[in-house]
PDB file of C-alpha atoms in Angstrom:
ATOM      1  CA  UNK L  19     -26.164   8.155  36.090  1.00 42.00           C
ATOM      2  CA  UNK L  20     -27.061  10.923  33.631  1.00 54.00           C
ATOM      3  CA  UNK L  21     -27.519  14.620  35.609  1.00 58.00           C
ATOM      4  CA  UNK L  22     -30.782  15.746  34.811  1.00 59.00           C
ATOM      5  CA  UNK L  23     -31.220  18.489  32.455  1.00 66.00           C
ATOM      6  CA  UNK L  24     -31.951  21.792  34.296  1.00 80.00           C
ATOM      7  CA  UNK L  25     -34.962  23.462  34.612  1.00 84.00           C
ATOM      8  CA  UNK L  26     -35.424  27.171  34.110  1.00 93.00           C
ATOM      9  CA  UNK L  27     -38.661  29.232  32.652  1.00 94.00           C
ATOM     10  CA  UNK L  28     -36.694  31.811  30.476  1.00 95.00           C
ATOM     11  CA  UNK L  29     -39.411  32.947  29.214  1.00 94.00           C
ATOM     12  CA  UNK L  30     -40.400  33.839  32.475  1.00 95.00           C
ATOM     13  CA  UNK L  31     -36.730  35.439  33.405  1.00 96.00           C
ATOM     14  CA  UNK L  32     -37.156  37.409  30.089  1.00 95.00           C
ATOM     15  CA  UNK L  33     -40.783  38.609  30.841  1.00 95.00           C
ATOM     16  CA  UNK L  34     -40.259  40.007  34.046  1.00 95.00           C
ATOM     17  CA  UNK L  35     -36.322  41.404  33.241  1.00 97.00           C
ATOM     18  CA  UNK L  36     -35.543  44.414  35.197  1.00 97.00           C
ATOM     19  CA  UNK L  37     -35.425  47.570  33.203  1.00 97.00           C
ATOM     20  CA  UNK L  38     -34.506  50.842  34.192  1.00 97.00           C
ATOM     21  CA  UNK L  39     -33.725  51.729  38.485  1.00 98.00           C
ATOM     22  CA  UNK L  40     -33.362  55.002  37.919  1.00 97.00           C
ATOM     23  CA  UNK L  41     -37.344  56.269  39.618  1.00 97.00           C
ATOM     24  CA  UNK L  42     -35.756  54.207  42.585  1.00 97.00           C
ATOM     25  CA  UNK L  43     -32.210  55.240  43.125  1.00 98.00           C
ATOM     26  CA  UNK L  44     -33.414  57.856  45.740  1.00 97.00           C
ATOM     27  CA  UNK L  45     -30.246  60.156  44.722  1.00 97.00           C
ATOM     28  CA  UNK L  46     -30.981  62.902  46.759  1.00 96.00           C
ATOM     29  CA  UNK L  47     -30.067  60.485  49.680  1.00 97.00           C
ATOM     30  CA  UNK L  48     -26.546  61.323  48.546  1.00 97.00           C
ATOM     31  CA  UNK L  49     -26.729  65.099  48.616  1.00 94.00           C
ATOM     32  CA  UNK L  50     -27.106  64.758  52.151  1.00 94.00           C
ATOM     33  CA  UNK L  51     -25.063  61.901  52.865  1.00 97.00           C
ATOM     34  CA  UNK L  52     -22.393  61.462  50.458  1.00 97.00           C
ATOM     35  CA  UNK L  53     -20.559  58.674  49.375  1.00 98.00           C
ATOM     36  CA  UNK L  54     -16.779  58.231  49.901  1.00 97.00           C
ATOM     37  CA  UNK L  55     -14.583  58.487  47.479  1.00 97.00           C
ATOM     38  CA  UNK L  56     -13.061  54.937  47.686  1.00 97.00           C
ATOM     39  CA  UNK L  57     -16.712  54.048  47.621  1.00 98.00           C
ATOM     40  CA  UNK L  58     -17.284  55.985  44.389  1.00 97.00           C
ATOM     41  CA  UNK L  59     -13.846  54.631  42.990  1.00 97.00           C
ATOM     42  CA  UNK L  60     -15.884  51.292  43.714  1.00 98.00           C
ATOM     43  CA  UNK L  61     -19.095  51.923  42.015  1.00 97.00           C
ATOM     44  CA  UNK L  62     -17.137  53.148  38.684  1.00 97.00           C
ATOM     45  CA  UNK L  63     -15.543  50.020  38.480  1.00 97.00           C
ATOM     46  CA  UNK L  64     -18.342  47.798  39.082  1.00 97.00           C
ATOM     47  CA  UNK L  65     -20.268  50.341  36.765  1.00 96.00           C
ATOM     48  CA  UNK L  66     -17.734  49.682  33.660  1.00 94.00           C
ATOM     49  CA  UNK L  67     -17.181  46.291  34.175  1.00 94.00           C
ATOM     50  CA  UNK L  68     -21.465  45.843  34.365  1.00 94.00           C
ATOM     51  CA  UNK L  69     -21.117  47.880  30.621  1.00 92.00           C
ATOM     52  CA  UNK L  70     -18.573  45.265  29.416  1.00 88.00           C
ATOM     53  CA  UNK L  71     -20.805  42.756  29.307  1.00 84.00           C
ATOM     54  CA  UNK L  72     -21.943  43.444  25.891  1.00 78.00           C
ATOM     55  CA  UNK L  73     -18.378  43.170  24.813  1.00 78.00           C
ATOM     56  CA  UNK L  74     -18.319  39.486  26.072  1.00 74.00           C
ATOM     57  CA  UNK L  75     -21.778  38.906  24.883  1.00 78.00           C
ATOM     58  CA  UNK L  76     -20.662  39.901  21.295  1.00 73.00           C
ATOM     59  CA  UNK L  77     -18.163  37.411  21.758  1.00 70.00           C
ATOM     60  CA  UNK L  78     -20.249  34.322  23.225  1.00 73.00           C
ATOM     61  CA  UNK L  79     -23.151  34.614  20.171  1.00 68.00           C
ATOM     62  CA  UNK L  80     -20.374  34.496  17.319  1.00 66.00           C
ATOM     63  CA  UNK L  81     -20.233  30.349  18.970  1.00 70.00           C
ATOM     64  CA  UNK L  82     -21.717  27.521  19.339  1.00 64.00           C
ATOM     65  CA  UNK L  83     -23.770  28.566  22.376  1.00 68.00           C
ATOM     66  CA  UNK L  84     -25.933  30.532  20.212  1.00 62.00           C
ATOM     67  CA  UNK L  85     -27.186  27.617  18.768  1.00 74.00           C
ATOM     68  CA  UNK L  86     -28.667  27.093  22.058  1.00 81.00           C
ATOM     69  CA  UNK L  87     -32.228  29.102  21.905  1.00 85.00           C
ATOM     70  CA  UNK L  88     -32.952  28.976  25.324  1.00 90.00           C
ATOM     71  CA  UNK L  89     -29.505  30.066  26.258  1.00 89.00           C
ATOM     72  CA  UNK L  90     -29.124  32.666  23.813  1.00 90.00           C
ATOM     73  CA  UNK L  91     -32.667  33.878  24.821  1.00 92.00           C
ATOM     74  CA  UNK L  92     -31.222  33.985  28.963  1.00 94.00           C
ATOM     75  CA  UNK L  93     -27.748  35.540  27.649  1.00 93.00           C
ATOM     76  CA  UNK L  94     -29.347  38.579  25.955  1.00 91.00           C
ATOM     77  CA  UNK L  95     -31.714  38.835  28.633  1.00 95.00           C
ATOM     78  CA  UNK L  96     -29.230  39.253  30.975  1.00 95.00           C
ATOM     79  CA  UNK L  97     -26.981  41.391  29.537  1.00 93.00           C
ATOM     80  CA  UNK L  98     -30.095  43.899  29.644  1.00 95.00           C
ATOM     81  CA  UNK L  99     -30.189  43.634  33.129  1.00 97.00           C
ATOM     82  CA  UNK L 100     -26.611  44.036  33.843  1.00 96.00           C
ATOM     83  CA  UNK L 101     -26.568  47.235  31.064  1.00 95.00           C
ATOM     84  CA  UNK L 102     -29.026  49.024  33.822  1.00 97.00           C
ATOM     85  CA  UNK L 103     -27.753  47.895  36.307  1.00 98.00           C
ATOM     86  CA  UNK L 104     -24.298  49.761  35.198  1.00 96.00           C
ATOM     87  CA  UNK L 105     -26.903  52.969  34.635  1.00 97.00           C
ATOM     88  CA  UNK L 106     -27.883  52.504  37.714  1.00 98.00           C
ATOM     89  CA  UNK L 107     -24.096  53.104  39.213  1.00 98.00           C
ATOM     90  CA  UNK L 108     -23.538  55.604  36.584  1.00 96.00           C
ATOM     91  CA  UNK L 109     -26.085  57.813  37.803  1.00 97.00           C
ATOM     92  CA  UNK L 110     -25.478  57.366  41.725  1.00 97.00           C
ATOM     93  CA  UNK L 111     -21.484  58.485  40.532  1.00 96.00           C
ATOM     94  CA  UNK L 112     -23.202  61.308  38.670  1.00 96.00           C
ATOM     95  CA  UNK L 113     -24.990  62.528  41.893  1.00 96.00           C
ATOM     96  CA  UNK L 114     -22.212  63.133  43.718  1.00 96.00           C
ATOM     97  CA  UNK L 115     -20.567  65.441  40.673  1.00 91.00           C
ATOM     98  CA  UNK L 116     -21.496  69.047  39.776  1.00 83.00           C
ATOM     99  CA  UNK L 117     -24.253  69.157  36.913  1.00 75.00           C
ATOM    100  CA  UNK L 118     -23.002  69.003  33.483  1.00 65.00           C
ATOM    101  CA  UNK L 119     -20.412  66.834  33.942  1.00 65.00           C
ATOM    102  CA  UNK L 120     -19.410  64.890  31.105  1.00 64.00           C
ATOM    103  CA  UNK L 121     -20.075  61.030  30.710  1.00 60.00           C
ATOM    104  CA  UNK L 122     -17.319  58.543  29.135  1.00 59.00           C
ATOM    105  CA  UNK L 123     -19.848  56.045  27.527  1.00 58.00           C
ATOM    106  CA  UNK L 124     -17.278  54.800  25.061  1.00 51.00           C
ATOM    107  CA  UNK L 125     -17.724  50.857  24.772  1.00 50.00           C
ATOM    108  CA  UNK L 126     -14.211  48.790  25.463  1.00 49.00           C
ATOM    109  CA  UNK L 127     -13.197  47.748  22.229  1.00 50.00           C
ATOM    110  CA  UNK L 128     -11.618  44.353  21.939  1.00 48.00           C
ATOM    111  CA  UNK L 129      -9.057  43.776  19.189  1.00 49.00           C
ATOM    112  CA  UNK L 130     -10.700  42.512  15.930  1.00 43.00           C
ATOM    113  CA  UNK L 131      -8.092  40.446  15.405  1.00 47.00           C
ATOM    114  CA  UNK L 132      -9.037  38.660  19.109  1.00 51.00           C
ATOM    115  CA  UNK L 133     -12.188  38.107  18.420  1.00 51.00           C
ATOM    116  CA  UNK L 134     -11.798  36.539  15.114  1.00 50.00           C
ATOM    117  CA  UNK L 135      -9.070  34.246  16.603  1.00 55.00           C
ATOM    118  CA  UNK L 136     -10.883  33.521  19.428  1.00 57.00           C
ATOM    119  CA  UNK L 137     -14.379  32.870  17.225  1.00 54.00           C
ATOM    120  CA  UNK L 138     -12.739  30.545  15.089  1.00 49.00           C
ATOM    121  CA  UNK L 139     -11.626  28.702  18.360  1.00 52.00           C
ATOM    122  CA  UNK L 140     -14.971  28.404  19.931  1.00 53.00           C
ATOM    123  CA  UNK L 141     -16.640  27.153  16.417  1.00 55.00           C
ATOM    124  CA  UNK L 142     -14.095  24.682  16.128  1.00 51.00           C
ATOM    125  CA  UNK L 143     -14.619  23.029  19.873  1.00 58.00           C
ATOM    126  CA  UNK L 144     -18.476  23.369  18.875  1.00 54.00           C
ATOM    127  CA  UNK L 145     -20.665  22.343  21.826  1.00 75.00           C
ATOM    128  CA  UNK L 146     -18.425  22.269  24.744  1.00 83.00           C
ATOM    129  CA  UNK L 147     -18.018  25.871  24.531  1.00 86.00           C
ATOM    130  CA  UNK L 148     -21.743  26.134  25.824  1.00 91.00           C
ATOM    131  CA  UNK L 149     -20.072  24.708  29.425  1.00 94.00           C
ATOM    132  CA  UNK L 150     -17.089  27.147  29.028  1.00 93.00           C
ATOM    133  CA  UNK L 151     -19.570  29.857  28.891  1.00 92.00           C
ATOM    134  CA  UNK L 152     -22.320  28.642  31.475  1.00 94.00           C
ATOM    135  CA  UNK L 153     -19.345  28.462  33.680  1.00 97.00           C
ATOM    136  CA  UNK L 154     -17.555  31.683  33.116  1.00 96.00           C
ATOM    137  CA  UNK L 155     -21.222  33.240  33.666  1.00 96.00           C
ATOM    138  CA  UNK L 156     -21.371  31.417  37.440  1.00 98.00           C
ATOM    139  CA  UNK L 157     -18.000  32.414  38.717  1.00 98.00           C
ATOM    140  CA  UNK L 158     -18.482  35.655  37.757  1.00 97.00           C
ATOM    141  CA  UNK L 159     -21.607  36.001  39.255  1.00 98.00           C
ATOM    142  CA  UNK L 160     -20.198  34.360  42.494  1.00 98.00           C
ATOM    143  CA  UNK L 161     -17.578  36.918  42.633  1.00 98.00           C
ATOM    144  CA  UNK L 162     -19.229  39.803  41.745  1.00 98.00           C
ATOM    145  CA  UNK L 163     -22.248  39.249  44.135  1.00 98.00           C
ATOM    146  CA  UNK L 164     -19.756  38.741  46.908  1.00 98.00           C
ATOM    147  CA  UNK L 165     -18.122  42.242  46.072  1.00 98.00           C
ATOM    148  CA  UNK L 166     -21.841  43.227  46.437  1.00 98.00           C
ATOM    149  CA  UNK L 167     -22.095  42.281  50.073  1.00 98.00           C
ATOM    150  CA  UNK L 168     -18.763  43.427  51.185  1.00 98.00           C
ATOM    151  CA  UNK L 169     -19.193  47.318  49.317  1.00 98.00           C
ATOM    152  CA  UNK L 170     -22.435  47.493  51.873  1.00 98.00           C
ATOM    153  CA  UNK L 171     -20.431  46.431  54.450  1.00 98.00           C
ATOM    154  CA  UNK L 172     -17.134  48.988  54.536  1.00 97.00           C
ATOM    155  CA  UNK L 173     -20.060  51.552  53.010  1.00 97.00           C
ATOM    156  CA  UNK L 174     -23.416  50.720  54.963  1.00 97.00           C
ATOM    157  CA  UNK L 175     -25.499  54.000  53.423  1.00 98.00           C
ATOM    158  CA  UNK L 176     -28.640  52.900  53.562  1.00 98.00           C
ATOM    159  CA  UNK L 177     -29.605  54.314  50.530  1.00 98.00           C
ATOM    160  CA  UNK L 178     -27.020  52.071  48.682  1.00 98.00           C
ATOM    161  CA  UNK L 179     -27.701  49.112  50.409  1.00 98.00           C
ATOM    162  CA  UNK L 180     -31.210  48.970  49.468  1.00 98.00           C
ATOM    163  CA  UNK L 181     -30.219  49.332  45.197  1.00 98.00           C
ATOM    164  CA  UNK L 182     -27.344  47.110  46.285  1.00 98.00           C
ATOM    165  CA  UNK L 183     -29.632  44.223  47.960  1.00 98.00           C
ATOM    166  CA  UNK L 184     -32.073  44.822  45.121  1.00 98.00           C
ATOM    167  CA  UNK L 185     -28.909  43.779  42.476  1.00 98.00           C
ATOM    168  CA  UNK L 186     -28.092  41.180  44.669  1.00 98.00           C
ATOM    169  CA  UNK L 187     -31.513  39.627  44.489  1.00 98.00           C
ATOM    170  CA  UNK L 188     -31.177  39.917  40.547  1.00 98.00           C
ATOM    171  CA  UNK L 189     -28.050  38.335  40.691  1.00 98.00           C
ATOM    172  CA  UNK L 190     -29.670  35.616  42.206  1.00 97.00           C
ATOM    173  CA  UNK L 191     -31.913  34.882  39.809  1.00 97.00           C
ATOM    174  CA  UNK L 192     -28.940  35.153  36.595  1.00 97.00           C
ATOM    175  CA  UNK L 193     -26.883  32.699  39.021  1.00 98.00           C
ATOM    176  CA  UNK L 194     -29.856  30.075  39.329  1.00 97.00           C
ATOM    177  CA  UNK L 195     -29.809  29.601  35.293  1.00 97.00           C
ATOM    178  CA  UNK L 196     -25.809  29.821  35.020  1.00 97.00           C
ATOM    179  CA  UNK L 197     -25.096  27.312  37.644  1.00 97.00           C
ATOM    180  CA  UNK L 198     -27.713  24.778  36.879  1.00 96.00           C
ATOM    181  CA  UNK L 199     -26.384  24.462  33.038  1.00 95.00           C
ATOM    182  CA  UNK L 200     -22.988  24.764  34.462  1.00 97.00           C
ATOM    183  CA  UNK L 201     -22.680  21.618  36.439  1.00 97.00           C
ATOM    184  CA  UNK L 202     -25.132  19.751  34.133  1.00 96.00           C
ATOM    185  CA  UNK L 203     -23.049  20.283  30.795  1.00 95.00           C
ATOM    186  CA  UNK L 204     -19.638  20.042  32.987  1.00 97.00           C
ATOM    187  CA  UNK L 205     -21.139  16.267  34.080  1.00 96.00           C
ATOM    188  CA  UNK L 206     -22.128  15.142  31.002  1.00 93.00           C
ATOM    189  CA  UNK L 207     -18.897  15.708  28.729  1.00 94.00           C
ATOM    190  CA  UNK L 208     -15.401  15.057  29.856  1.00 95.00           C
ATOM    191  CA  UNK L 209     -14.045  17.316  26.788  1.00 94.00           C
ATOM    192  CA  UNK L 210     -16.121  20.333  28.142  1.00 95.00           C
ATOM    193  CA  UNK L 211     -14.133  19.405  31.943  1.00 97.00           C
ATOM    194  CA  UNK L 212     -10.921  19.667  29.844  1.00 95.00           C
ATOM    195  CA  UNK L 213     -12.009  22.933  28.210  1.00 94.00           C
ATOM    196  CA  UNK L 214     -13.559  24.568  30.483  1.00 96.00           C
ATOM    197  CA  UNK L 215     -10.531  23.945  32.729  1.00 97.00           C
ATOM    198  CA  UNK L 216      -8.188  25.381  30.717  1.00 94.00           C
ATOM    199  CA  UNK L 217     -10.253  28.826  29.120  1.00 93.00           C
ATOM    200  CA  UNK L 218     -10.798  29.460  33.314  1.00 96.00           C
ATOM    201  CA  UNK L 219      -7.292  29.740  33.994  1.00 96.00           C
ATOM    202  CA  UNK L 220      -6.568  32.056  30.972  1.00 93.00           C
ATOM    203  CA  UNK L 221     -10.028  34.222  31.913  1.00 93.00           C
ATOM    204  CA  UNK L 222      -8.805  37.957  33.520  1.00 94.00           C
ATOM    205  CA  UNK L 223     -11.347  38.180  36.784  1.00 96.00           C
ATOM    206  CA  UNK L 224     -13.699  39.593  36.995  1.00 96.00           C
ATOM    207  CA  UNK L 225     -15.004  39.679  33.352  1.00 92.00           C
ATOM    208  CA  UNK L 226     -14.761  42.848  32.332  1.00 90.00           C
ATOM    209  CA  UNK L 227     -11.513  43.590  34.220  1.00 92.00           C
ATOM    210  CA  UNK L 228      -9.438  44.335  30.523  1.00 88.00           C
ATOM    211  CA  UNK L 229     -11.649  47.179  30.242  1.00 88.00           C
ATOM    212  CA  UNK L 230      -9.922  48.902  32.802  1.00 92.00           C
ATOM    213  CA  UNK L 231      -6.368  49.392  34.175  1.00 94.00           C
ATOM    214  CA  UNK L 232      -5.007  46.562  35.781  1.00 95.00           C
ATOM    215  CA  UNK L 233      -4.306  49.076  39.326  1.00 97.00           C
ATOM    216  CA  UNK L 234      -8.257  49.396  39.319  1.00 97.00           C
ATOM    217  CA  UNK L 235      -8.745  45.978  39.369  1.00 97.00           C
ATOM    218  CA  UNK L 236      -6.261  45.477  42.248  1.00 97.00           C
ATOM    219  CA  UNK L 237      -7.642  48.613  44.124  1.00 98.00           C
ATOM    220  CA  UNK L 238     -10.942  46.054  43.539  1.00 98.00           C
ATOM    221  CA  UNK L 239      -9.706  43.127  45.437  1.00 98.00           C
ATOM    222  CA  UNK L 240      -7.841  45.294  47.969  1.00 98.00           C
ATOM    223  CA  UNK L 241     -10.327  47.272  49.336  1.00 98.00           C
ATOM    224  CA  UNK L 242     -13.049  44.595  49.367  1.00 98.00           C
ATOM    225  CA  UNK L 243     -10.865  41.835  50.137  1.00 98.00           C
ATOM    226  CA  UNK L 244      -8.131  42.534  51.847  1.00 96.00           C
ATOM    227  CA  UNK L 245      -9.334  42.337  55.700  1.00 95.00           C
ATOM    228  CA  UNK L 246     -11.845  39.905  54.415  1.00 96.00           C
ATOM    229  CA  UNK L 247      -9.486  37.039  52.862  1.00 97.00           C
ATOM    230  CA  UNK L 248     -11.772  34.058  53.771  1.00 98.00           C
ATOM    231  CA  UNK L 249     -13.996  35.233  51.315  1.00 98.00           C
ATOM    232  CA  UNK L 250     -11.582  34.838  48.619  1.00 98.00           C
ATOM    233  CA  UNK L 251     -10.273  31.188  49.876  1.00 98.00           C
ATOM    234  CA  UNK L 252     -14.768  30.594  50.380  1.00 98.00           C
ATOM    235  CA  UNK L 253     -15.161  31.689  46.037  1.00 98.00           C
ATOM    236  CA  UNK L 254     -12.449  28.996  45.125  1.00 98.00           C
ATOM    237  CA  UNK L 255     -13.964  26.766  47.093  1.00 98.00           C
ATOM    238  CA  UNK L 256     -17.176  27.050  45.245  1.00 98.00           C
ATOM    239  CA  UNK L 257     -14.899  26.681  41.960  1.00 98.00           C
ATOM    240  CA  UNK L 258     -13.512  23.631  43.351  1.00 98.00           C
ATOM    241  CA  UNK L 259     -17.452  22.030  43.584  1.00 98.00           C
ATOM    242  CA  UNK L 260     -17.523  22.307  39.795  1.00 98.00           C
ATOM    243  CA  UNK L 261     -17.271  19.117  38.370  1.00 98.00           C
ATOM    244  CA  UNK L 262     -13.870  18.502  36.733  1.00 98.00           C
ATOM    245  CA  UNK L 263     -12.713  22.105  38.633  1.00 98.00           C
ATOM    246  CA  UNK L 264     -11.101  21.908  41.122  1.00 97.00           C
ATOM    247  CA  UNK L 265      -7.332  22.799  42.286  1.00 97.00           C
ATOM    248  CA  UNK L 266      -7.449  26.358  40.436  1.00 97.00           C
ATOM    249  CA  UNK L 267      -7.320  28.872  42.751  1.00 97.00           C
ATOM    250  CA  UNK L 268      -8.638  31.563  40.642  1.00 97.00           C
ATOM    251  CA  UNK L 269      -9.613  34.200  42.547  1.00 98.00           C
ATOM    252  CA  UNK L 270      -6.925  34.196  45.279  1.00 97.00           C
ATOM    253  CA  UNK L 271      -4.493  34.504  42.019  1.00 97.00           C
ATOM    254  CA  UNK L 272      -6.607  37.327  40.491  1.00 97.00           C
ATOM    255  CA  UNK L 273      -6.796  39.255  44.030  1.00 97.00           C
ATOM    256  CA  UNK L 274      -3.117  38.293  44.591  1.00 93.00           C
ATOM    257  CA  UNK L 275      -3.463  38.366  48.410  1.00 84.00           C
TER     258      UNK L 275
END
């Protein structure tokens, strides 16, 4: 029996996307009651990594998946999202530094040579990469959502918790679209299982993480994982649902705990 195809007003998603945070970030809040600095540490990754999506965006629409309108139209529409909300972390990090303080903005740069390699790849699979991508876009927001909830947890200001729940709420919207196309173009083509399969295990989590050094990353997974392992062991689990997924262990080998 043939999944049905999913349904999803992107129209809607792009009419109402979430601009700008910044009239709401309440910064002041942290003039009083400062963040700490393994907190802060925190936001600047999540912040850069946020950025980086326009690097992996770049790389999605040179592919098949931008034959996809509907897609395409989602994709770009999220990445505009995620690009504020990475403002939005910018400028809480900003608060908590004396005025003038210079901002790094430079983009992370992926090899030319990568991309062209790795364009030629995706046109020559053709369709299948649309799954890859879908995919890619759900674990990622599985994992990064869950690093959501555990940052307001070690850190409960309630300041950040309130732009944090607010993310998380966007999040859940980008995750309705990913995972619906996900498992619908994973169940209807056996090559895309095969695919798919094999780009996860190759894919550096989170997406993003080549942007920065690889001690941030494990700082990441540390300090949000580390007491909290069942979370890790609950994300692969979720991997495992997808069809044709299972047995990967991704995250547990990205958080190496």
């Amino acid at each position: 029996m043939r999944c049905p195809a999913p349904d999803f007003d992107v129209r809607e998603y792009a009419r109402d996307a979430a601009a700008s945070h910044r009239d709401e970030l309440e910064l002041g809040a942290y003039k009083t009651s400062p963040l700490g600095a393994d907190t802060l540490r925190l936001l600047r990754y999540l912040q850069i990594i946020e950025r980086a999506t326009m690097t992996h965006l770049r790389g999605v629409l040179v592919t098949a998946t931008h034959k996809d309108a509907r897609i395409t139209a989602f994709l770009t529409t999220w990445a505009f999202e995620k690009y504020w909300i990475a403002d939005a972390f910018e400028q809480i990090g900003l608060a908590h530094q004396p005025e003038g303080t210079d901002v790094d903005r430079a983009p992370f740069i992926t090899p030319v040579e990568r991309t062209i390699r790795e364009a030629i790849y995706a046109n020559i699979v053709g369709l299948p990469m649309i799954a890859v991508h879908m995919t890619l876009g759900t674990i990622d927001t599985w994992l990064s959502q869950a690093a959501y909830r555990r940052l307001i947890e070690i850190e409960p200001h309630p300041q950040l918790t309130r732009t944090i729940e607010k993310f998380l709420a966007l999040k859940d919207r980008q995750l309705e679209f990913f995972e619906l196309q996900s498992r619908y173009r994973l169940t209807e083509s056996a090559q895309a299982r095969k695919i798919t399969k094999r780009r996860l295990v190759k894919t550096p989590w989170p997406i993003g993480a080549k942007a920065e050094p690889p001690h941030e990353t494990e700082f990441l997974f540390q300090r949000l994982f580390g007491s909290a392992r069942e979370i890790i062991s609950e994300l692969d689990a979720r991997i495992d649902s997808l069809p044709g997924q299972s047995g990967l262990n991704l995250i547990r080998k990205a958080a190496r705990l």
